[in-house]
């Protein structure tokens, strides 16, 4: 089971990937961003909205060849964590 970490502003190491989940109609979708140094805008990875499993897979792929850092999760208002996605700490 994958373990993910809850995103908390100013508590994430730069270079980490954040998966943000939000409502799109009646479905949950996500997009990815990479945390940059303070004062810079985070890097938003272009692409269409992704289903949760695809978003997590894309986040792991973005880190391949780099230092493996935790994947952080940000839940928009009204989005609840689904235990089927893994464990959220």
mmCIF file of C-alpha atoms in Angstrom:
data_model
loop_
_atom_site.group_PDB
_atom_site.id
_atom_site.type_symbol
_atom_site.label_atom_id
_atom_site.label_comp_id
_atom_site.label_asym_id
_atom_site.label_seq_id
_atom_site.Cartn_x
_atom_site.Cartn_y
_atom_site.Cartn_z
ATOM 1 C CA UNK A 1 0.000 0.000 0.000
ATOM 2 C CA UNK A 2 1.354 3.389 -0.996
ATOM 3 C CA UNK A 3 1.858 6.022 1.687
ATOM 4 C CA UNK A 4 1.214 9.668 0.803
ATOM 5 C CA UNK A 5 1.694 12.792 2.883
ATOM 6 C CA UNK A 6 -0.788 15.580 3.481
ATOM 7 C CA UNK A 7 0.344 18.827 1.872
ATOM 8 C CA UNK A 8 0.991 21.648 4.333
ATOM 9 C CA UNK A 9 2.234 24.954 2.969
ATOM 10 C CA UNK A 10 5.821 25.733 4.020
ATOM 11 C CA UNK A 11 6.314 22.158 5.248
ATOM 12 C CA UNK A 12 7.220 20.565 1.915
ATOM 13 C CA UNK A 13 10.777 20.193 0.600
ATOM 14 C CA UNK A 14 11.388 21.993 -2.693
ATOM 15 C CA UNK A 15 11.497 19.589 -5.605
ATOM 16 C CA UNK A 16 8.656 17.512 -4.153
ATOM 17 C CA UNK A 17 5.586 16.633 -6.210
ATOM 18 C CA UNK A 18 2.122 17.632 -4.998
ATOM 19 C CA UNK A 19 -1.027 15.979 -6.350
ATOM 20 C CA UNK A 20 -3.999 18.306 -5.932
ATOM 21 C CA UNK A 21 -7.443 16.709 -6.075
ATOM 22 C CA UNK A 22 -10.592 18.659 -6.852
ATOM 23 C CA UNK A 23 -14.146 18.099 -8.012
ATOM 24 C CA UNK A 24 -14.836 18.091 -11.740
ATOM 25 C CA UNK A 25 -18.566 17.603 -12.029
ATOM 26 C CA UNK A 26 -19.350 14.522 -9.970
ATOM 27 C CA UNK A 27 -15.835 13.057 -10.267
ATOM 28 C CA UNK A 28 -12.522 13.597 -8.491
ATOM 29 C CA UNK A 29 -9.657 14.700 -10.726
ATOM 30 C CA UNK A 30 -6.090 15.733 -10.036
ATOM 31 C CA UNK A 31 -3.189 17.689 -11.404
ATOM 32 C CA UNK A 32 0.508 17.778 -10.491
ATOM 33 C CA UNK A 33 2.851 20.526 -9.469
ATOM 34 C CA UNK A 34 6.482 20.604 -8.372
ATOM 35 C CA UNK A 35 7.365 22.728 -5.334
ATOM 36 C CA UNK A 36 9.953 25.432 -6.095
ATOM 37 C CA UNK A 37 12.035 27.677 -3.826
ATOM 38 C CA UNK A 38 10.231 30.434 -1.902
ATOM 39 C CA UNK A 39 9.405 33.439 -4.055
ATOM 40 C CA UNK A 40 9.023 31.376 -7.226
ATOM 41 C CA UNK A 41 5.803 29.992 -8.665
ATOM 42 C CA UNK A 42 5.459 26.213 -8.427
ATOM 43 C CA UNK A 43 5.833 24.327 -11.704
ATOM 44 C CA UNK A 44 2.442 23.130 -12.936
ATOM 45 C CA UNK A 45 2.710 20.122 -15.214
ATOM 46 C CA UNK A 46 0.525 20.610 -18.260
ATOM 47 C CA UNK A 47 -1.967 18.001 -19.179
ATOM 48 C CA UNK A 48 -5.548 17.155 -18.828
ATOM 49 C CA UNK A 49 -7.184 16.414 -15.546
ATOM 50 C CA UNK A 50 -6.366 12.911 -14.358
ATOM 51 C CA UNK A 51 -8.163 10.247 -12.385
ATOM 52 C CA UNK A 52 -6.535 9.653 -8.973
ATOM 53 C CA UNK A 53 -4.650 6.459 -9.932
ATOM 54 C CA UNK A 54 -3.279 8.128 -13.071
ATOM 55 C CA UNK A 55 -2.244 11.207 -11.078
ATOM 56 C CA UNK A 56 -0.300 9.089 -8.575
ATOM 57 C CA UNK A 57 1.365 7.119 -11.382
ATOM 58 C CA UNK A 58 2.351 10.362 -13.143
ATOM 59 C CA UNK A 59 3.757 11.763 -9.875
ATOM 60 C CA UNK A 60 5.971 8.689 -9.408
ATOM 61 C CA UNK A 61 7.105 8.934 -13.045
ATOM 62 C CA UNK A 62 8.076 12.606 -12.592
ATOM 63 C CA UNK A 63 10.470 11.549 -9.828
ATOM 64 C CA UNK A 64 12.166 8.733 -11.712
ATOM 65 C CA UNK A 65 15.888 9.340 -11.941
ATOM 66 C CA UNK A 66 15.724 11.866 -9.100
ATOM 67 C CA UNK A 67 15.927 11.583 -5.348
ATOM 68 C CA UNK A 68 12.781 9.765 -4.273
ATOM 69 C CA UNK A 69 10.787 12.146 -2.118
ATOM 70 C CA UNK A 70 7.370 11.616 -0.602
ATOM 71 C CA UNK A 71 4.355 12.411 -2.760
ATOM 72 C CA UNK A 72 2.212 15.074 -1.142
ATOM 73 C CA UNK A 73 -1.558 15.339 -1.516
ATOM 74 C CA UNK A 74 -3.655 18.500 -1.372
ATOM 75 C CA UNK A 75 -7.409 18.038 -1.129
ATOM 76 C CA UNK A 76 -9.613 20.878 -2.374
ATOM 77 C CA UNK A 77 -12.665 21.846 -0.375
ATOM 78 C CA UNK A 78 -15.213 19.049 -0.296
ATOM 79 C CA UNK A 79 -12.796 16.334 -1.470
ATOM 80 C CA UNK A 80 -12.355 13.473 0.985
ATOM 81 C CA UNK A 81 -9.501 10.989 1.002
ATOM 82 C CA UNK A 82 -10.392 7.579 -0.397
ATOM 83 C CA UNK A 83 -8.544 4.785 1.502
ATOM 84 C CA UNK A 84 -8.450 2.785 -1.745
ATOM 85 C CA UNK A 85 -5.818 5.277 -2.992
ATOM 86 C CA UNK A 86 -3.408 4.311 -0.200
ATOM 87 C CA UNK A 87 -2.565 5.697 3.218
ATOM 88 C CA UNK A 88 -2.524 9.448 3.889
ATOM 89 C CA UNK A 89 -0.310 10.629 6.734
#
